[in-house]
Coordinates of C-alpha atoms in Angstrom, one line a residue:
Chain A
M1 CA 3.7 9.3 6.5
G2 CA 5.0 6.0 8.2
F3 CA 2.7 6.6 12.1
D4 CA 6.0 5.5 13.7
T5 CA 8.6 8.1 12.1
P6 CA 10.2 10.2 13.8
E7 CA 8.1 13.4 12.1
A8 CA 4.6 11.6 13.0
A9 CA 5.8 12.7 17.0
P10 CA 4.4 16.3 16.6
I11 CA 0.7 14.1 16.3
R12 CA 0.9 11.4 17.6
N13 CA 2.2 12.9 20.9
A14 CA -0.6 15.9 20.2
Q15 CA -2.6 17.3 23.8
M16 CA -5.6 16.1 21.3
C17 CA -4.4 12.4 20.3
R18 CA -4.5 11.5 24.1
G19 CA -6.5 8.7 24.7
F20 CA -6.1 8.1 21.3
M21 CA -5.7 4.5 20.1
G22 CA -6.9 4.1 16.2
L23 CA -5.7 5.1 12.9
P24 CA -5.9 7.2 11.3
F25 CA -5.1 9.3 13.5
T26 CA -6.1 12.9 11.8
V27 CA -5.9 16.5 12.5
Y28 CA -7.1 19.8 11.3
Y29 CA -4.5 23.0 11.6
K30 CA -5.6 27.0 11.6
N31 CA -2.9 29.0 11.4
G32 CA -0.8 27.1 12.9
Q33 CA -3.0 26.4 15.9
M34 CA -3.9 22.3 16.2
V35 CA -8.1 23.2 16.4
K36 CA -9.2 19.4 15.8
A37 CA -8.3 16.0 15.8
T38 CA -10.3 12.6 15.3
T39 CA -9.2 9.2 15.9
S40 CA -10.3 5.8 13.5
I41 CA -12.3 5.8 10.4
Q42 CA -14.4 9.2 9.5
N43 CA -16.9 9.4 7.3
R44 CA -17.7 12.3 4.4
E45 CA -20.3 13.4 6.6
E46 CA -18.1 13.8 10.6
I47 CA -14.9 15.3 8.5
E48 CA -17.6 17.9 5.8
S49 CA -19.2 19.0 10.8
I50 CA -16.0 19.4 11.3
L51 CA -14.7 22.0 7.9
D52 CA -17.5 23.5 8.1
E53 CA -17.5 24.5 12.7
F54 CA -13.6 25.3 11.9
F55 CA -13.2 26.3 8.4
G56 CA -16.7 27.6 7.4
K57 CA -19.6 26.3 5.1
Chain B
M1 CA -22.8 16.8 -24.9
Y2 CA -21.9 13.9 -21.8
E3 CA -18.4 12.1 -23.2
I4 CA -20.0 8.3 -22.3
F5 CA -17.7 5.7 -21.6
D6 CA -17.5 2.5 -22.6
V7 CA -17.1 1.0 -18.5
M8 CA -17.8 3.5 -15.9
I9 CA -16.6 2.0 -12.3
L10 CA -17.4 3.1 -9.3
G11 CA -16.2 1.7 -6.4
A12 CA -11.9 2.0 -6.0
G13 CA -10.4 -0.9 -4.0
A14 CA -8.9 -3.1 -5.1
A15 CA -12.0 -5.1 -7.4
G16 CA -13.0 -1.6 -9.0
L17 CA -9.3 -0.6 -9.5
T18 CA -8.7 -4.7 -11.8
A19 CA -11.9 -3.7 -13.5
G20 CA -10.0 -0.3 -14.5
I21 CA -7.0 -1.4 -15.2
Y22 CA -8.4 -4.3 -17.4
S23 CA -10.6 -2.7 -19.1
A24 CA -8.5 0.2 -20.5
R25 CA -5.9 -1.4 -20.7
A26 CA -8.6 -3.1 -23.3
K27 CA -8.9 0.0 -25.0
L28 CA -11.9 0.7 -23.7
S29 CA -12.5 4.4 -22.8
T30 CA -13.1 3.7 -18.4
L31 CA -14.1 6.3 -15.6
I32 CA -13.8 5.2 -12.1
L33 CA -16.2 7.1 -9.9
N34 CA -15.8 6.3 -5.6
E35 CA -16.8 8.1 -2.6
G36 CA -13.9 8.5 -0.9
A37 CA -10.2 7.8 -1.8
V38 CA -9.0 4.6 -3.5
G39 CA -7.5 1.4 -1.7
G40 CA -10.5 0.7 -0.2
Q41 CA -10.8 -1.7 3.1
M42 CA -6.4 -2.8 1.4
V43 CA -5.4 1.0 3.1
L44 CA -6.4 -0.7 6.4
T45 CA -4.1 -3.6 6.0
N46 CA -0.7 -2.9 7.4
E47 CA 0.6 -5.8 5.8
I48 CA 0.2 -8.1 2.9
A49 CA 2.4 -10.6 3.0
N50 CA 0.2 -13.3 1.1
Y51 CA -0.6 -11.2 -1.4
P52 CA 1.0 -14.0 -4.9
G53 CA 3.7 -13.1 -6.5
V54 CA 3.8 -9.9 -4.4
E55 CA 7.0 -10.5 -1.0
L56 CA 5.4 -8.9 2.4
T57 CA 4.5 -5.2 1.5
K58 CA 1.7 -2.1 2.8
G59 CA -1.6 -2.4 1.0
Y60 CA -2.1 1.1 0.4
V61 CA 1.6 0.8 -1.3
I62 CA -0.4 -2.2 -3.4
A63 CA -3.3 0.2 -4.0
N64 CA -1.4 3.0 -5.2
T65 CA 0.0 0.7 -7.2
M66 CA -2.8 -0.9 -8.5
K67 CA -4.6 3.4 -9.4
K68 CA -1.2 4.3 -10.8
Q69 CA -1.3 1.1 -13.5
A70 CA -5.2 1.8 -14.1
K71 CA -4.6 5.9 -14.9
D72 CA -1.6 5.1 -17.0
F73 CA -3.6 2.5 -19.2
G74 CA -5.8 5.8 -19.3
C75 CA -8.2 5.3 -16.6
K76 CA -9.7 8.7 -15.3
I77 CA -10.4 8.2 -11.4
K78 CA -12.5 10.5 -9.7
T79 CA -12.7 10.2 -6.3
N80 CA -14.7 11.2 -2.8
V81 CA -17.0 13.2 -5.3
K82 CA -21.1 12.2 -4.0
I83 CA -23.7 10.9 -6.3
K84 CA -26.7 11.7 -5.7
N85 CA -29.2 8.5 -8.1
Y86 CA -28.3 6.2 -10.4
L87 CA -30.0 5.2 -13.4
L88 CA -29.1 1.8 -14.7
E89 CA -31.8 -0.1 -16.3
S90 CA -31.8 1.5 -19.8
E91 CA -29.3 1.1 -22.2
I92 CA -27.0 4.6 -21.4
K93 CA -26.7 3.7 -17.5
E94 CA -26.2 7.6 -16.2
V95 CA -24.7 9.4 -12.6
I96 CA -26.1 12.1 -11.6
L97 CA -23.9 13.2 -8.7
E98 CA -24.9 15.8 -6.5
D99 CA -23.1 19.0 -7.3
D100 CA -25.7 17.6 -10.5
R101 CA -22.8 16.6 -12.9
I102 CA -24.3 13.6 -14.6
F103 CA -22.1 10.4 -15.9
K104 CA -22.7 8.1 -18.4
A105 CA -21.6 4.8 -19.8
K106 CA -22.3 1.7 -22.4
T107 CA -21.3 -0.5 -19.3
V108 CA -21.3 -0.2 -14.9
I109 CA -19.4 -2.7 -12.6
L110 CA -21.1 -2.1 -9.9
A111 CA -17.7 -2.3 -6.5
P112 CA -18.7 0.1 -3.4
G113 CA -16.9 -2.7 -1.7
G114 CA -17.7 -3.1 2.6
K115 CA -17.6 -2.5 6.3
P116 CA -17.4 -3.5 10.0
R117 CA -20.1 -4.4 10.8
L118 CA -21.2 -3.0 13.9
L119 CA -22.9 -4.2 17.2
N120 CA -24.8 -1.0 17.2
I121 CA -25.1 -0.7 20.7
K122 CA -24.8 2.1 23.2
G123 CA -21.5 4.3 23.1
E124 CA -19.7 1.7 20.7
E125 CA -19.7 5.4 18.4
K126 CA -18.5 7.4 21.3
F127 CA -15.7 4.8 21.6
K128 CA -14.7 4.2 17.9
G129 CA -11.4 5.3 18.3
T130 CA -10.4 5.7 21.6
G131 CA -11.2 1.6 23.6
I132 CA -13.7 0.1 20.2
S133 CA -11.5 -1.5 17.5
Y134 CA -12.4 -2.8 13.7
C135 CA -8.7 -3.7 12.6
A136 CA -6.1 -5.8 14.5
T137 CA -3.8 -4.5 12.5
C138 CA -3.9 -1.2 12.7
D139 CA -5.1 -0.6 16.0
G140 CA -3.8 -3.8 18.2
E141 CA 0.3 -1.6 18.6
F142 CA -1.8 0.4 21.0
F143 CA -2.8 -2.2 23.5
T144 CA 0.8 -3.3 24.3
D145 CA -0.2 -4.6 28.0
K146 CA -3.6 -4.2 28.2
E147 CA -6.5 -6.9 29.0
I148 CA -9.0 -6.8 25.7
I149 CA -12.4 -8.2 24.9
V150 CA -12.3 -9.4 20.9
V151 CA -16.3 -10.4 19.8
G152 CA -16.8 -12.6 17.6
G153 CA -16.3 -16.8 17.1
G154 CA -15.8 -16.4 13.1
N155 CA -12.3 -16.6 11.3
S156 CA -11.4 -14.1 11.4
A157 CA -12.7 -13.5 15.0
L158 CA -10.1 -15.8 16.8
E159 CA -6.8 -15.3 14.1
E160 CA -6.9 -11.5 14.4
A161 CA -7.5 -12.8 18.4
V162 CA -4.0 -14.7 18.2
S163 CA -2.4 -12.4 16.9
L164 CA -3.5 -9.4 19.1
T165 CA -2.0 -11.5 22.0
T166 CA 1.6 -10.9 20.3
Y167 CA 1.1 -7.5 22.6
V168 CA -2.1 -7.7 24.8
K169 CA -1.6 -9.0 28.3
K170 CA -5.1 -11.2 28.8
L171 CA -7.7 -11.4 25.7
T172 CA -11.6 -12.7 26.0
I173 CA -12.7 -13.5 23.1
V174 CA -17.3 -12.9 23.8
H175 CA -19.0 -14.5 20.9
Q176 CA -22.7 -15.2 21.1
F177 CA -22.9 -19.3 20.4
D178 CA -21.6 -22.5 23.0
H179 CA -19.7 -23.5 20.9
F180 CA -17.1 -20.8 17.8
Q181 CA -17.3 -21.0 13.7
A182 CA -14.3 -20.7 12.9
F183 CA -12.0 -23.8 10.8
E184 CA -11.8 -26.3 13.6
Y185 CA -7.7 -25.5 13.9
V186 CA -8.3 -21.3 14.4
V187 CA -10.2 -22.9 17.4
A188 CA -7.4 -25.0 18.3
E189 CA -5.0 -22.9 17.7
V190 CA -7.1 -19.9 20.2
K191 CA -8.1 -22.7 22.8
K192 CA -4.2 -23.0 23.6
N193 CA -3.4 -19.7 23.6
P194 CA -3.0 -19.1 27.2
K195 CA -3.8 -15.7 27.0
I196 CA -7.1 -16.1 26.0
D197 CA -10.4 -16.2 27.8
F198 CA -13.6 -17.2 26.7
I199 CA -16.7 -15.5 27.9
M200 CA -19.3 -18.0 25.7
E201 CA -23.2 -17.5 24.6
S202 CA -23.8 -13.9 25.1
E203 CA -23.3 -10.1 24.5
L204 CA -21.9 -7.0 25.3
R205 CA -24.4 -4.2 25.6
G206 CA -23.1 -0.7 26.5
F207 CA -19.3 0.7 26.5
Y208 CA -18.8 3.0 29.3
G209 CA -15.5 5.9 30.7
N210 CA -14.7 8.7 29.8
S211 CA -13.2 10.2 27.9
T212 CA -11.6 6.7 26.8
L213 CA -13.6 3.5 26.9
E214 CA -13.5 1.6 30.8
K215 CA -16.2 -1.1 31.3
V216 CA -18.6 -3.0 29.3
S217 CA -22.1 -5.1 30.3
I218 CA -22.1 -7.8 29.2
E219 CA -25.8 -10.1 28.8
H220 CA -25.7 -14.4 29.3
L221 CA -27.6 -15.0 27.0
P222 CA -29.7 -17.8 29.2
T223 CA -29.9 -16.5 31.7
G224 CA -30.4 -12.6 30.7
K225 CA -28.3 -12.1 33.9
M226 CA -26.2 -8.9 32.9
S227 CA -22.3 -7.8 34.6
E228 CA -19.4 -6.0 33.6
M229 CA -15.5 -5.9 33.3
N230 CA -13.4 -3.2 33.7
I231 CA -12.1 -3.3 30.4
E232 CA -9.4 -0.6 28.2
G233 CA -10.3 -2.2 24.6
V234 CA -13.0 -3.9 22.3
F235 CA -12.0 -5.4 18.4
I236 CA -15.4 -6.0 16.8
F237 CA -15.4 -8.3 14.2
V238 CA -18.3 -10.0 13.7
G239 CA -18.3 -9.9 10.2
Y240 CA -18.9 -7.0 6.6
T241 CA -22.0 -4.8 5.8
P242 CA -21.6 -4.8 1.7
N243 CA -22.3 -1.0 0.8
T244 CA -24.8 -2.4 -0.9
V245 CA -28.6 0.4 0.1
T246 CA -28.2 2.9 -2.0
F247 CA -28.9 -0.7 -5.0
A248 CA -31.5 -2.6 -3.1
S249 CA -33.8 -0.7 -5.2
L250 CA -31.5 -1.1 -8.8
V251 CA -30.0 -4.6 -8.1
K252 CA -30.4 -8.0 -6.7
L253 CA -29.7 -8.7 -3.6
N254 CA -29.4 -11.6 -1.3
E255 CA -30.3 -12.1 2.7
R256 CA -27.1 -10.3 3.3
N257 CA -28.0 -6.8 1.2
E258 CA -25.0 -8.8 -1.2
I259 CA -25.4 -8.4 -4.6
I260 CA -26.6 -10.8 -6.5
T261 CA -24.0 -12.6 -9.6
D262 CA -22.9 -15.2 -12.1
P263 CA -20.1 -16.6 -12.6
E264 CA -19.3 -13.8 -14.8
M265 CA -19.9 -11.1 -12.4
K266 CA -23.6 -9.8 -14.3
T267 CA -26.4 -8.8 -12.2
N268 CA -30.2 -9.0 -13.4
I269 CA -29.5 -5.2 -15.0
P270 CA -27.5 -6.1 -18.5
G271 CA -24.6 -4.3 -18.9
V272 CA -24.6 -3.4 -15.5
F273 CA -22.3 -5.7 -13.6
A274 CA -21.0 -5.9 -9.4
A275 CA -17.8 -7.0 -8.5
G276 CA -15.4 -7.5 -4.6
D277 CA -16.7 -7.3 -1.0
C278 CA -20.4 -6.7 -2.4
I279 CA -20.9 -9.3 -4.0
A280 CA -22.1 -12.7 -2.6
K281 CA -19.3 -15.3 -2.1
R282 CA -17.5 -16.5 0.9
Y283 CA -14.1 -15.6 0.5
R284 CA -13.7 -12.2 1.2
Q285 CA -10.0 -11.0 0.3
V286 CA -7.7 -9.1 -1.7
T287 CA -6.6 -11.7 -4.4
T288 CA -10.9 -12.3 -4.5
A289 CA -11.5 -8.9 -5.0
V290 CA -8.9 -9.0 -8.4
A291 CA -9.9 -11.9 -9.4
D292 CA -13.8 -10.7 -9.3
G293 CA -12.7 -7.7 -10.6
T294 CA -11.3 -8.7 -13.4
I295 CA -14.1 -11.5 -15.5
A296 CA -16.2 -8.2 -13.9
A297 CA -14.2 -6.0 -17.0
L298 CA -13.3 -8.9 -19.1
S299 CA -17.8 -9.2 -19.5
A300 CA -18.1 -6.4 -19.6
A301 CA -15.9 -5.8 -23.1
E302 CA -18.4 -8.9 -24.1
Y303 CA -21.0 -7.0 -23.9
L304 CA -20.0 -4.3 -25.6
R305 CA -19.4 -6.0 -28.6
I306 CA -21.8 -8.8 -28.3
Q307 CA -24.1 -4.6 -28.3
K308 CA -22.3 -3.1 -31.6

């Protein structure tokens, strides 16, 4: 999805993404709710840690 | 029984994908293993305007086209794997994944790429993406009408600084030496830009703020005098670090941890080649990575012919 397209607005304007100034924005949804958002490139360990925390091991 | 590939490529950036295209096109059984997503640093580049034969395009478009070309020729690509061990010395090379899967090949092409070098100072990790960036193309627009710092004095730093003046209100270049390492014409362009100021012989020592970056501390190196500057953004361009840590005990590296190759992309280990941003060379461009990948694949093919 292009970051400047209207479809990206829910992510670009999300409360959790306020203050983000580095692409990509990555958001994690669980049961329709945004539970975590990160900015800039995350490494594998950072991503695994988020998945473990919010989605179980 | 394990399948033994003719060519196993570690890395799926410009060099690795090109090696995959050439190797698979030559009817060699080819596998690409990649620890992240396909495309490497190409996908961080918004627009590519100087790739010969291709008019203005996006980095991810070129990456996806390369991936499709490689797959169409029969190259297998496995992404997001985590490699535990490498056995490269023997005639049949092995790569063992963390989930204990083993992949074997007669030749290996190392193409792990590189990543931006960090300053490794206080607050850098905290403000990555909330004020600190390593990619002007990706993030420049977020700093529209803000005051920012660019760290570095080479061609990349100065060229990116000029490009960032499209967005920012004011830009200060902080550099550790009393002169720049960039080409003279690049330095001249920076010096005539009214939006750019300079702080020479100085280094950043820390990043501070709450949820976003608000302030940096700067040391003037000759005097040791510390000062602070309120700032909303810092772009860091102090070179690249090759992703070669895991190969340090396997192939010969130079003092910058770059893999040493000959002009045919051969490493010190027979049957092991290297290509792209991980090798010792001066210029790092998509085009040079593509050239390296081509040469590495052709050299691997020749090695296999001789071994028969």
